[in-house]
Tab-separated table of C-alpha atoms in Angstrom:
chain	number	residue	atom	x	y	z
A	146	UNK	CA	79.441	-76.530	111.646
A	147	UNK	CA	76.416	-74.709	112.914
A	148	UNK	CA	75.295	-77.996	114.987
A	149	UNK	CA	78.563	-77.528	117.076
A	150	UNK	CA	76.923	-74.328	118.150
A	151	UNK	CA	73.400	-75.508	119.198
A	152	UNK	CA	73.721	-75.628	123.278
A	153	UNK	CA	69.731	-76.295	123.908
A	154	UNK	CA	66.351	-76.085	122.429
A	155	UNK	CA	63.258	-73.606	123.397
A	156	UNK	CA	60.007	-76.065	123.507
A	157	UNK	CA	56.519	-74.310	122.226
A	158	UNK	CA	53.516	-75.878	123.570
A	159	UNK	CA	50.356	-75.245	122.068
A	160	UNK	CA	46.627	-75.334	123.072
A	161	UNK	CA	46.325	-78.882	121.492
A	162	UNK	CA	49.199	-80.392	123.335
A	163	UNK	CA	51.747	-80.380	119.983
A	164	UNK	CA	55.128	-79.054	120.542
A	165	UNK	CA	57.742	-77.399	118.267
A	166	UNK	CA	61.659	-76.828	119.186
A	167	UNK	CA	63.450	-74.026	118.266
A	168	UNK	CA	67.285	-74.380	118.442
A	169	UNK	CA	69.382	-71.662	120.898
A	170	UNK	CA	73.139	-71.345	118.825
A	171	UNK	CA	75.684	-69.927	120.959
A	172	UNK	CA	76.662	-66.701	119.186
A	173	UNK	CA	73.341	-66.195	117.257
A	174	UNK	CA	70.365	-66.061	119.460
A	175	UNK	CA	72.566	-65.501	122.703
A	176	UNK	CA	76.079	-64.747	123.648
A	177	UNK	CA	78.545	-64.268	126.622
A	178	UNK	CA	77.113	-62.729	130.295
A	179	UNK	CA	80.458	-61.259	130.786
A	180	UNK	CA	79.975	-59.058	127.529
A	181	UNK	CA	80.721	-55.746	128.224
A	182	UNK	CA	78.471	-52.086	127.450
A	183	UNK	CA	77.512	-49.172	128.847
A	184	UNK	CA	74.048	-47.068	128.266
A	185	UNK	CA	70.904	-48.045	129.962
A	186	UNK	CA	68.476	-50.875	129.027
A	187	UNK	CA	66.441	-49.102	126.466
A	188	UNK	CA	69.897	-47.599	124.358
A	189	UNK	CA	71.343	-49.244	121.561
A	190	UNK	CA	74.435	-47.734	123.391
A	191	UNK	CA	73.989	-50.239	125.862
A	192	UNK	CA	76.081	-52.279	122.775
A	193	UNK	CA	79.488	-51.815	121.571
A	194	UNK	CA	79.707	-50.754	118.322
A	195	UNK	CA	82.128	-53.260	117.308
A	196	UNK	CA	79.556	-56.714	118.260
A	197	UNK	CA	76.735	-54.787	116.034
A	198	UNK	CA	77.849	-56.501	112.792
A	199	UNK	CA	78.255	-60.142	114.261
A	200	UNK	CA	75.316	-60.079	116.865
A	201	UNK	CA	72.982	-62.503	114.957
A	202	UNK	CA	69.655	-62.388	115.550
A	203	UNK	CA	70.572	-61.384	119.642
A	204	UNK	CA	69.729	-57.509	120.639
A	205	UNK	CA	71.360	-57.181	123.653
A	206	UNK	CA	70.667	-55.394	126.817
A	207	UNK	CA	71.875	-54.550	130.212
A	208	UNK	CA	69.863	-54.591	132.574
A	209	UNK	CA	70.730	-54.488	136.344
A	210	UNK	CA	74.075	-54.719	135.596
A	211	UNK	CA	73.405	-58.583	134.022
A	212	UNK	CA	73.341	-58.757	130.117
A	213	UNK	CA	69.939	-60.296	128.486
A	214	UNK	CA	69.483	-60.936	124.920
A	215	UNK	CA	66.294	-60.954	123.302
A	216	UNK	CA	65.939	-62.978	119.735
A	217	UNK	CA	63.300	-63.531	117.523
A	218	UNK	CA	62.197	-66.477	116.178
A	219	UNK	CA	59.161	-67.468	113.523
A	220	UNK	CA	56.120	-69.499	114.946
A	221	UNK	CA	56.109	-72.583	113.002
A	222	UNK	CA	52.414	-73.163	113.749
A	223	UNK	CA	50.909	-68.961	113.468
A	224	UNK	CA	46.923	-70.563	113.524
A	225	UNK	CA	47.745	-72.223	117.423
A	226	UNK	CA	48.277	-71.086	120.614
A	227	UNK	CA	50.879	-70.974	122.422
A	228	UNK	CA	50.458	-72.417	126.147
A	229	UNK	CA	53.725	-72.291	127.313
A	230	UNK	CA	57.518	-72.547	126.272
A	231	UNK	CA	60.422	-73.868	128.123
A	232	UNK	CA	64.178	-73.492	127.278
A	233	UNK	CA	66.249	-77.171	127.713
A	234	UNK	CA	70.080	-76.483	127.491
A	235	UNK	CA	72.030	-79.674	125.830
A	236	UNK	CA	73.384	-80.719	129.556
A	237	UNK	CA	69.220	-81.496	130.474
A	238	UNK	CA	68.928	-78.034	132.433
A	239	UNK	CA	65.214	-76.995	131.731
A	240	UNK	CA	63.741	-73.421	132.758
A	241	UNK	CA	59.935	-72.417	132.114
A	242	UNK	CA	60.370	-69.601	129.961
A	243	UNK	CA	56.522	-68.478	129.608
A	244	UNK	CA	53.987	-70.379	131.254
């Protein structure tokens, strides 16, 4: 059930004060820190071959020996700004992701 898999939200804020969420699923727009790779940042060796099939919309990358993932996600409102966006994981947690 993909809801199982939903651990938080990214919030959008635009210009006119409106906000969209976007939903973070474990396993498609991020996976495990203890994943392992080798390469530098900027390789697509910096992957294992055998998580390319299965990685979702995620493109991994270590960096400083931590692994990031960068997803991509469609603005549901193109003709507003964005002011800021914050991630809230499902436990409350909240991080300002671009402000």
């Amino acid at each position: 059930v993909p809801e199982d898999w939903i651990i938080g939200r990214h919030i959008v804020t635009y210009h006119d004060g409106t906000e969209a969420e976007l939903p973070v699923m474990f396993g498609w727009h991020i996976r495990s820190a203890a994943e392992s790779g080798t390469g530098d940042s900027n390789s697509t060796e910096a992957v294992e071959t055998s998580y390319i099939e299965v990685l979702g919309a995620t493109f991994p990358q270590r960096i400083d020996g931590k692994m990031w993932y960068r997803t991509a996600y469609r603005n549901p409102h193109p003709e507003k700004t964005i002011v800021s966006i914050r991630t809230q994981a499902n436990d409350g947690i909240t991080i300002d992701v671009m402000a």
